Tab-separated table of N, CA, C and O in Angstrom:
chain	number	residue	atom	x	y	z
A	754	ASN	N	0.822	-1.207	-0.370
A	754	ASN	CA	0.040	0.101	0.184
A	754	ASN	C	0.897	0.862	0.049
A	754	ASN	O	1.879	1.327	0.894
A	755	SER	N	0.604	1.897	-1.002
A	755	SER	CA	1.494	3.002	-0.893
A	755	SER	C	0.681	4.468	-0.716
A	755	SER	O	1.425	5.944	-1.175
A	756	LYS	N	-0.309	4.261	-0.380
A	756	LYS	CA	-0.778	5.621	0.245
A	756	LYS	C	0.000	6.358	0.928
A	756	LYS	O	0.020	5.663	2.270
A	757	LEU	N	-0.176	8.029	0.856
A	757	LEU	CA	0.722	8.464	1.903
A	757	LEU	C	-0.251	9.648	2.864
A	757	LEU	O	-1.308	9.729	2.292
A	758	ARG	N	-0.331	9.388	4.395
A	758	ARG	CA	-0.826	10.072	5.502
A	758	ARG	C	-0.158	11.455	4.791
A	758	ARG	O	0.861	11.643	4.655
A	759	HIS	N	-1.071	12.228	5.631
A	759	HIS	CA	-0.133	13.686	5.629
A	759	HIS	C	0.796	13.843	6.232
A	759	HIS	O	1.887	14.500	5.459
A	760	VAL	N	0.856	13.385	7.221
A	760	VAL	CA	2.341	13.585	7.722
A	760	VAL	C	3.805	13.033	7.140
A	760	VAL	O	4.556	13.258	7.368
A	761	GLU	N	3.225	11.776	6.262
A	761	GLU	CA	4.395	11.282	5.521
A	761	GLU	C	4.384	12.137	4.531
A	761	GLU	O	5.767	12.270	3.856
A	762	LYS	N	3.521	12.490	4.092
A	762	LYS	CA	3.680	13.729	2.884
A	762	LYS	C	4.758	15.310	3.368
A	762	LYS	O	5.215	15.423	2.075
A	763	ASP	N	3.940	15.891	4.569
A	763	ASP	CA	4.436	17.280	4.623
A	763	ASP	C	5.428	17.083	5.870
A	763	ASP	O	5.991	18.156	5.816
A	764	VAL	N	5.734	15.851	6.142
A	764	VAL	CA	6.674	15.979	7.200
A	764	VAL	C	8.110	14.780	7.072
A	764	VAL	O	8.949	15.413	7.185
A	765	LEU	N	7.204	13.803	6.758
A	765	LEU	CA	8.579	12.289	6.834
A	765	LEU	C	9.490	12.388	6.017
A	765	LEU	O	10.635	12.776	5.567
A	766	ILE	N	8.533	12.504	4.485
A	766	ILE	CA	9.407	12.525	3.072
A	766	ILE	C	10.361	13.893	3.033
A	766	ILE	O	11.229	14.011	2.379
A	767	PRO	N	9.713	15.084	3.301
A	767	PRO	CA	10.340	16.199	3.460
A	767	PRO	C	11.754	16.055	4.183
A	767	PRO	O	12.789	16.620	3.894
A	768	GLN	N	11.607	15.547	5.108
A	768	GLN	CA	12.593	15.037	6.302
A	768	GLN	C	13.701	14.098	5.419
A	768	GLN	O	15.039	14.798	5.570
A	769	ILE	N	13.367	13.410	4.956
A	769	ILE	CA	14.166	12.597	4.252
A	769	ILE	C	15.135	13.589	3.197
A	769	ILE	O	16.285	13.184	2.619
A	770	MET	N	14.624	14.445	2.370
A	770	MET	CA	14.955	15.023	1.469
A	770	MET	C	15.472	16.150	1.970
A	770	MET	O	16.896	16.494	1.176
A	771	ARG	N	15.636	16.743	2.978
A	771	ARG	CA	16.256	18.124	3.573
A	771	ARG	C	17.830	16.895	4.505
A	771	ARG	O	19.209	17.085	3.680
A	772	GLU	N	17.873	15.659	4.348
A	772	GLU	CA	18.660	15.194	4.924
A	772	GLU	C	19.792	14.706	3.383
A	772	GLU	O	20.779	15.092	3.493
A	773	ARG	N	19.166	14.421	2.239
A	773	ARG	CA	19.287	13.677	1.419
A	773	ARG	C	20.463	15.155	0.658
A	773	ARG	O	21.431	15.119	-0.044
A	774	ALA	N	19.550	16.175	0.701
A	774	ALA	CA	20.152	17.314	0.158
A	774	ALA	C	21.308	17.888	0.527
A	774	ALA	O	22.287	18.290	-0.281
A	775	LYS	N	21.498	17.899	2.050
A	775	LYS	CA	22.757	18.571	2.500
A	775	LYS	C	23.919	17.480	2.130
A	775	LYS	O	24.793	17.526	2.397
A	776	GLU	N	23.550	16.203	2.048
A	776	GLU	CA	24.260	15.052	1.874
A	776	GLU	C	24.827	15.632	0.338
A	776	GLU	O	26.066	15.762	0.231
A	777	LEU	N	24.150	15.796	-0.594
A	777	LEU	CA	24.439	15.972	-1.738
A	777	LEU	C	24.880	17.520	-2.374
A	777	LEU	O	25.779	17.913	-3.220
A	778	CYS	N	24.969	18.300	-1.250
A	778	CYS	CA	25.388	20.029	-1.408
A	778	CYS	C	26.269	19.916	-0.246
A	778	CYS	O	26.907	21.355	-0.299
A	779	SER	N	27.064	18.867	0.151
A	779	SER	CA	28.230	19.031	1.519
A	779	SER	C	28.788	19.358	1.332
A	779	SER	O	29.863	20.539	2.157
A	780	ASP	N	29.427	19.816	-0.494
A	780	ASP	CA	31.085	20.869	-0.506
A	780	ASP	C	30.348	22.461	-0.061
A	780	ASP	O	30.991	23.465	0.593
A	781	LYS	N	29.121	22.962	-0.196
A	781	LYS	CA	28.822	23.977	-0.359
A	781	LYS	C	28.382	24.452	1.202
A	781	LYS	O	28.445	25.415	1.858
A	782	VAL	N	28.132	23.417	1.937
A	782	VAL	CA	27.797	23.458	3.539
A	782	VAL	C	29.076	23.519	4.222
A	782	VAL	O	29.344	24.348	5.008
A	783	GLN	N	30.103	22.818	3.801
A	783	GLN	CA	31.279	22.989	4.181
A	783	GLN	C	32.168	24.734	3.958
A	783	GLN	O	32.328	25.072	4.457
A	784	ALA	N	31.832	24.584	2.917
A	784	ALA	CA	32.143	26.084	2.133
A	784	ALA	C	31.176	27.130	3.449
A	784	ALA	O	32.465	28.284	3.734
A	785	PHE	N	30.100	27.082	3.406
A	785	PHE	CA	29.629	28.315	4.522
A	785	PHE	C	29.814	28.010	5.581
A	785	PHE	O	30.322	29.470	6.357
A	786	THR	N	30.115	26.759	6.357
A	786	THR	CA	30.450	26.792	7.382
A	786	THR	C	31.847	27.465	7.895
A	786	THR	O	31.891	27.834	8.650
A	787	LYS	N	32.706	26.998	7.031
A	787	LYS	CA	34.180	27.562	7.456
A	787	LYS	C	34.174	29.126	7.195
A	787	LYS	O	35.202	29.663	7.873
A	788	CYS	N	33.265	29.586	6.154
A	788	CYS	CA	33.233	30.787	6.074
A	788	CYS	C	32.622	31.776	7.354
A	788	CYS	O	33.223	32.486	8.030
A	789	CYS	N	31.758	31.261	7.746
A	789	CYS	CA	31.164	31.616	9.099
A	789	CYS	C	32.498	31.560	10.208
A	789	CYS	O	32.334	32.215	11.419
A	790	GLN	N	32.745	30.086	10.346
A	790	GLN	CA	33.903	30.160	11.435
A	790	GLN	C	35.102	30.929	11.280
A	790	GLN	O	35.662	31.768	12.306
A	791	GLU	N	35.417	31.495	9.974
A	791	GLU	CA	36.595	32.368	9.892
A	791	GLU	C	36.175	33.655	10.311
A	791	GLU	O	37.287	34.308	10.696
A	792	THR	N	34.930	34.082	9.699
A	792	THR	CA	34.296	35.764	10.052
A	792	THR	C	33.832	36.037	11.328
A	792	THR	O	33.866	37.445	11.442
A	793	GLY	N	33.323	35.005	12.091
A	793	GLY	CA	32.571	35.374	13.364
A	793	GLY	C	30.955	36.414	12.951
A	793	GLY	O	30.598	35.777	12.399
A	794	LEU	N	31.278	37.416	13.829
A	794	LEU	CA	29.875	38.032	13.526
A	794	LEU	C	29.812	38.797	12.023
A	794	LEU	O	28.823	39.200	11.893
A	795	LEU	N	30.541	38.740	11.467
A	795	LEU	CA	30.586	39.739	10.199
A	795	LEU	C	30.021	38.728	9.173
A	795	LEU	O	29.897	39.081	7.912
A	796	MET	N	29.898	37.655	9.597
A	796	MET	CA	29.123	36.405	8.457
A	796	MET	C	28.288	36.848	7.756
A	796	MET	O	28.267	36.573	6.402
A	797	VAL	N	27.199	37.644	8.284
A	797	VAL	CA	25.868	37.704	7.501
A	797	VAL	C	26.678	38.822	6.182
A	797	VAL	O	26.057	38.405	5.388
A	798	VAL	N	27.875	39.458	6.005
A	798	VAL	CA	28.194	40.111	5.303
A	798	VAL	C	29.063	39.369	4.622
A	798	VAL	O	28.715	39.045	3.127
A	799	LYS	N	30.043	38.876	5.159
A	799	LYS	CA	31.515	38.363	4.643
A	799	LYS	C	30.983	36.978	3.575
A	799	LYS	O	31.651	36.767	2.999
A	800	CYS	N	29.939	36.423	4.299
A	800	CYS	CA	29.552	34.761	3.682
A	800	CYS	C	28.166	35.236	2.945
A	800	CYS	O	27.935	34.008	2.678
A	801	ARG	N	27.890	35.975	2.133
A	801	ARG	CA	27.071	36.220	1.490
A	801	ARG	C	26.867	35.197	0.077
A	801	ARG	O	25.810	34.682	-0.165
A	802	GLN	N	28.210	35.211	-0.555
A	802	GLN	CA	28.221	34.508	-1.507
A	802	GLN	C	27.981	33.002	-1.450
A	802	GLN	O	27.527	32.145	-2.060
A	803	GLU	N	28.599	32.576	-0.206
A	803	GLU	CA	28.541	30.960	0.292
A	803	GLU	C	27.076	30.834	0.589
A	803	GLU	O	26.735	29.532	0.187
A	804	ASN	N	26.108	31.622	1.259
A	804	ASN	CA	25.081	31.412	1.785
A	804	ASN	C	24.171	31.518	0.722
A	804	ASN	O	23.278	30.371	0.514
A	805	THR	N	24.592	31.908	-0.245
A	805	THR	CA	23.368	32.050	-1.887
A	805	THR	C	23.792	30.600	-2.463
A	805	THR	O	22.741	30.358	-3.067
A	806	ALA	N	24.986	30.349	-2.841
A	806	ALA	CA	25.542	29.026	-3.279
A	806	ALA	C	24.840	27.599	-2.517
A	806	ALA	O	24.128	26.962	-3.311
A	807	LEU	N	24.654	27.635	-1.133
A	807	LEU	CA	24.251	26.873	-0.430
A	807	LEU	C	22.635	26.679	-0.627
A	807	LEU	O	21.787	25.687	-0.684
A	808	LYS	N	21.941	27.937	-0.713
A	808	LYS	CA	20.234	27.704	-0.925
A	808	LYS	C	19.743	27.423	-2.151
A	808	LYS	O	19.135	27.038	-2.543
A	809	ASP	N	21.148	28.027	-3.263
A	809	ASP	CA	20.745	27.629	-4.502
A	809	ASP	C	20.861	25.994	-4.572
A	809	ASP	O	19.731	25.717	-5.641
A	810	CYS	N	21.733	25.393	-4.206
A	810	CYS	CA	21.687	24.101	-4.091
A	810	CYS	C	20.902	23.250	-3.632
A	810	CYS	O	19.599	22.443	-4.394
A	811	LEU	N	20.327	23.830	-2.251
A	811	LEU	CA	19.531	23.160	-1.329
A	811	LEU	C	18.176	23.317	-2.310
A	811	LEU	O	17.693	22.270	-2.629
A	812	VAL	N	17.347	24.436	-2.539
A	812	VAL	CA	16.554	24.532	-3.333
A	812	VAL	C	16.214	23.809	-4.758
A	812	VAL	O	14.672	23.617	-4.726
A	813	GLY	N	17.429	23.846	-5.037
A	813	GLY	CA	16.998	22.944	-6.395
A	813	GLY	C	16.999	22.015	-6.285
A	813	GLY	O	16.003	21.290	-6.795
A	814	TYR	N	17.409	21.251	-5.157
A	814	TYR	CA	16.812	20.059	-4.890
A	814	TYR	C	15.341	19.800	-4.338
A	814	TYR	O	14.271	19.045	-4.477
A	815	TYR	N	15.036	20.483	-3.341
A	815	TYR	CA	14.026	20.798	-2.884
A	815	TYR	C	12.536	20.975	-3.680
A	815	TYR	O	11.607	20.639	-3.897
A	816	SER	N	12.831	21.447	-4.773
A	816	SER	CA	12.099	22.075	-6.211
A	816	SER	C	11.964	20.917	-7.238
A	816	SER	O	11.497	20.707	-8.325
A	817	ASP	N	12.854	19.703	-7.256
A	817	ASP	CA	12.858	18.821	-7.830
A	817	ASP	C	11.961	17.718	-7.826
A	817	ASP	O	11.972	16.877	-6.741
A	818	PRO	N	10.908	17.515	-8.965
A	818	PRO	CA	9.598	16.466	-8.672
A	818	PRO	C	10.316	15.115	-8.936
A	818	PRO	O	10.102	14.196	-8.196
A	819	LEU	N	11.422	15.013	-9.651
A	819	LEU	CA	11.995	13.326	-9.319
A	819	LEU	C	13.249	13.213	-8.046
A	819	LEU	O	12.944	12.273	-7.821
A	820	PHE	N	13.198	14.222	-7.431
A	820	PHE	CA	13.891	14.320	-6.285
A	820	PHE	C	13.167	13.717	-5.272
A	820	PHE	O	13.291	12.766	-4.353
A	821	TYR	N	11.941	14.333	-5.600
A	821	TYR	CA	10.747	14.369	-4.258
A	821	TYR	C	10.224	12.783	-4.570
A	821	TYR	O	10.122	11.842	-3.543
A	822	GLU	N	10.051	11.980	-6.118
A	822	GLU	CA	9.853	10.712	-5.802
A	822	GLU	C	10.754	9.671	-5.171
A	822	GLU	O	10.639	8.686	-4.620
A	823	GLU	N	12.379	10.281	-5.590
A	823	GLU	CA	13.159	9.316	-5.290
A	823	GLU	C	13.247	9.178	-3.364
A	823	GLU	O	13.249	8.190	-3.297
A	824	CYS	N	13.052	10.410	-2.960
A	824	CYS	CA	12.961	10.383	-1.652
A	824	CYS	C	11.504	9.437	-1.042
A	824	CYS	O	11.519	9.216	-0.023
A	825	LYS	N	10.202	9.515	-2.013
A	825	LYS	CA	9.169	8.977	-1.679
A	825	LYS	C	9.260	7.578	-1.788
A	825	LYS	O	9.180	6.829	-0.820
A	826	THR	N	10.398	7.178	-2.619
A	826	THR	CA	10.550	5.861	-3.044
A	826	THR	C	11.126	5.329	-1.762
A	826	THR	O	10.799	3.938	-0.976
A	827	GLU	N	12.277	6.038	-1.416
A	827	GLU	CA	12.867	5.584	-0.210
A	827	GLU	C	12.180	5.301	1.039
A	827	GLU	O	12.413	4.449	1.700
A	828	TYR	N	11.234	6.038	1.401
A	828	TYR	CA	10.709	6.494	2.655
A	828	TYR	C	9.659	5.183	2.690
A	828	TYR	O	9.247	4.504	3.715
A	829	LEU	N	8.940	5.114	1.486
A	829	LEU	CA	8.258	3.524	1.156
A	829	LEU	C	8.885	2.513	1.515
A	829	LEU	O	8.385	1.180	2.560
A	830	LYS	N	10.151	2.691	0.925
A	830	LYS	CA	10.772	1.214	1.213
A	830	LYS	C	11.106	1.033	2.701
A	830	LYS	O	11.167	-0.153	3.473
A	831	GLN	N	11.663	2.267	3.715
A	831	GLN	CA	11.845	2.248	4.763
A	831	GLN	C	10.506	1.603	5.894
A	831	GLN	O	10.599	0.860	6.517
A	832	ARG	N	9.495	2.328	4.992
A	832	ARG	CA	8.525	1.666	5.970
A	832	ARG	C	7.483	0.168	5.928
A	832	ARG	O	7.468	0.051	6.847
A	833	GLU	N	7.944	0.258	4.515
A	833	GLU	CA	7.993	-1.543	4.193
A	833	GLU	C	9.103	-2.275	4.913
A	833	GLU	O	8.719	-3.501	6.087
A	834	ASP	N	9.971	-2.232	5.237
A	834	ASP	CA	11.074	-2.816	5.912
A	834	ASP	C	10.755	-3.073	7.750
A	834	ASP	O	10.620	-4.106	7.977
A	835	TYR	N	10.238	-1.480	7.988
A	835	TYR	CA	9.491	-1.275	9.630
A	835	TYR	C	8.472	-2.713	9.995
A	835	TYR	O	8.628	-3.121	10.796
A	836	LYS	N	7.544	-2.736	8.508
A	836	LYS	CA	6.291	-3.229	9.055
A	836	LYS	C	6.990	-4.852	8.742
A	836	LYS	O	6.178	-5.306	9.555
A	837	ALA	N	7.520	-5.168	7.982
A	837	ALA	CA	8.061	-6.154	8.046
A	837	ALA	C	8.871	-7.011	9.149
A	837	ALA	O	8.737	-8.087	9.562
A	838	THR	N	9.943	-5.478	9.715
A	838	THR	CA	11.011	-6.464	10.438
A	838	THR	C	10.542	-5.856	12.132
A	838	THR	O	10.967	-6.374	12.963
A	839	GLY	N	9.585	-4.887	12.118
A	839	GLY	CA	9.290	-4.140	13.574
A	839	GLY	C	10.914	-2.953	13.734
A	839	GLY	O	10.527	-2.481	14.933
A	840	ILE	N	11.781	-3.305	12.957
A	840	ILE	CA	12.962	-2.451	13.494
A	840	ILE	C	13.180	-1.170	12.362
A	840	ILE	O	13.117	-1.616	11.393
A	841	LYS	N	13.209	-0.494	13.063
A	841	LYS	CA	13.623	0.895	12.401
A	841	LYS	C	14.892	1.339	11.942
A	841	LYS	O	15.365	1.351	12.941
A	842	LYS	N	15.256	1.134	10.920
A	842	LYS	CA	17.050	1.521	10.324
A	842	LYS	C	17.003	3.219	10.369
A	842	LYS	O	16.312	4.034	9.751
A	843	LYS	N	18.359	3.701	10.877
A	843	LYS	CA	18.549	4.628	10.490
A	843	LYS	C	19.101	4.681	9.458
A	843	LYS	O	19.670	3.828	8.750
A	844	ARG	N	19.060	6.169	8.474
A	844	ARG	CA	19.845	6.432	7.543
A	844	ARG	C	21.333	6.350	7.298
A	844	ARG	O	21.510	7.012	8.449
A	845	GLN	N	22.158	5.726	6.436
A	845	GLN	CA	23.252	6.083	6.524
A	845	GLN	C	23.838	7.160	5.634
A	845	GLN	O	23.171	7.504	5.066
A	846	LYS	N	25.004	7.987	6.576
A	846	LYS	CA	25.290	9.409	5.914
A	846	LYS	C	26.540	9.119	5.066
A	846	LYS	O	26.767	8.209	5.111
A	847	LEU	N	26.408	9.966	4.048
A	847	LEU	CA	27.317	9.783	2.695
A	847	LEU	C	28.611	10.427	3.495
A	847	LEU	O	29.534	9.818	3.446
A	848	THR	N	28.499	11.319	4.087
A	848	THR	CA	29.243	11.729	4.873
A	848	THR	C	29.348	11.923	6.414
A	848	THR	O	27.791	12.645	6.927
A	849	SER	N	30.521	12.384	6.771
A	849	SER	CA	30.467	12.171	8.460
A	849	SER	C	30.114	13.652	9.304
A	849	SER	O	29.887	13.691	10.158
A	850	ASN	N	30.730	14.767	8.458
A	850	ASN	CA	30.682	15.953	9.175
A	850	ASN	C	29.615	17.096	8.608
A	850	ASN	O	29.907	18.142	8.264
A	851	VAL	N	28.336	16.426	8.240
A	851	VAL	CA	27.376	17.135	7.633
A	851	VAL	C	26.352	17.268	8.738
A	851	VAL	O	25.843	16.349	9.612
């Protein structure tokens, strides 16, 4: 049964999308984080370029219908595995510092 509840569509699948997008944009996450660490309080002004690149990367994934479908498929597989085993699996992170 692949019918989705409201919480699945609006919370659980977007959560997977955010996690995967952060992994896929990890180079931009790292560049923004590094810039913020180096500039301190001036990060709002000095890290504008890194922040824009990060936002553009993330929004690109969030607004991609194919990416949504991939994440939905991943969620449905996790849901089926949980129903079959009763064990909730943690997602494997592609990178350890995101």
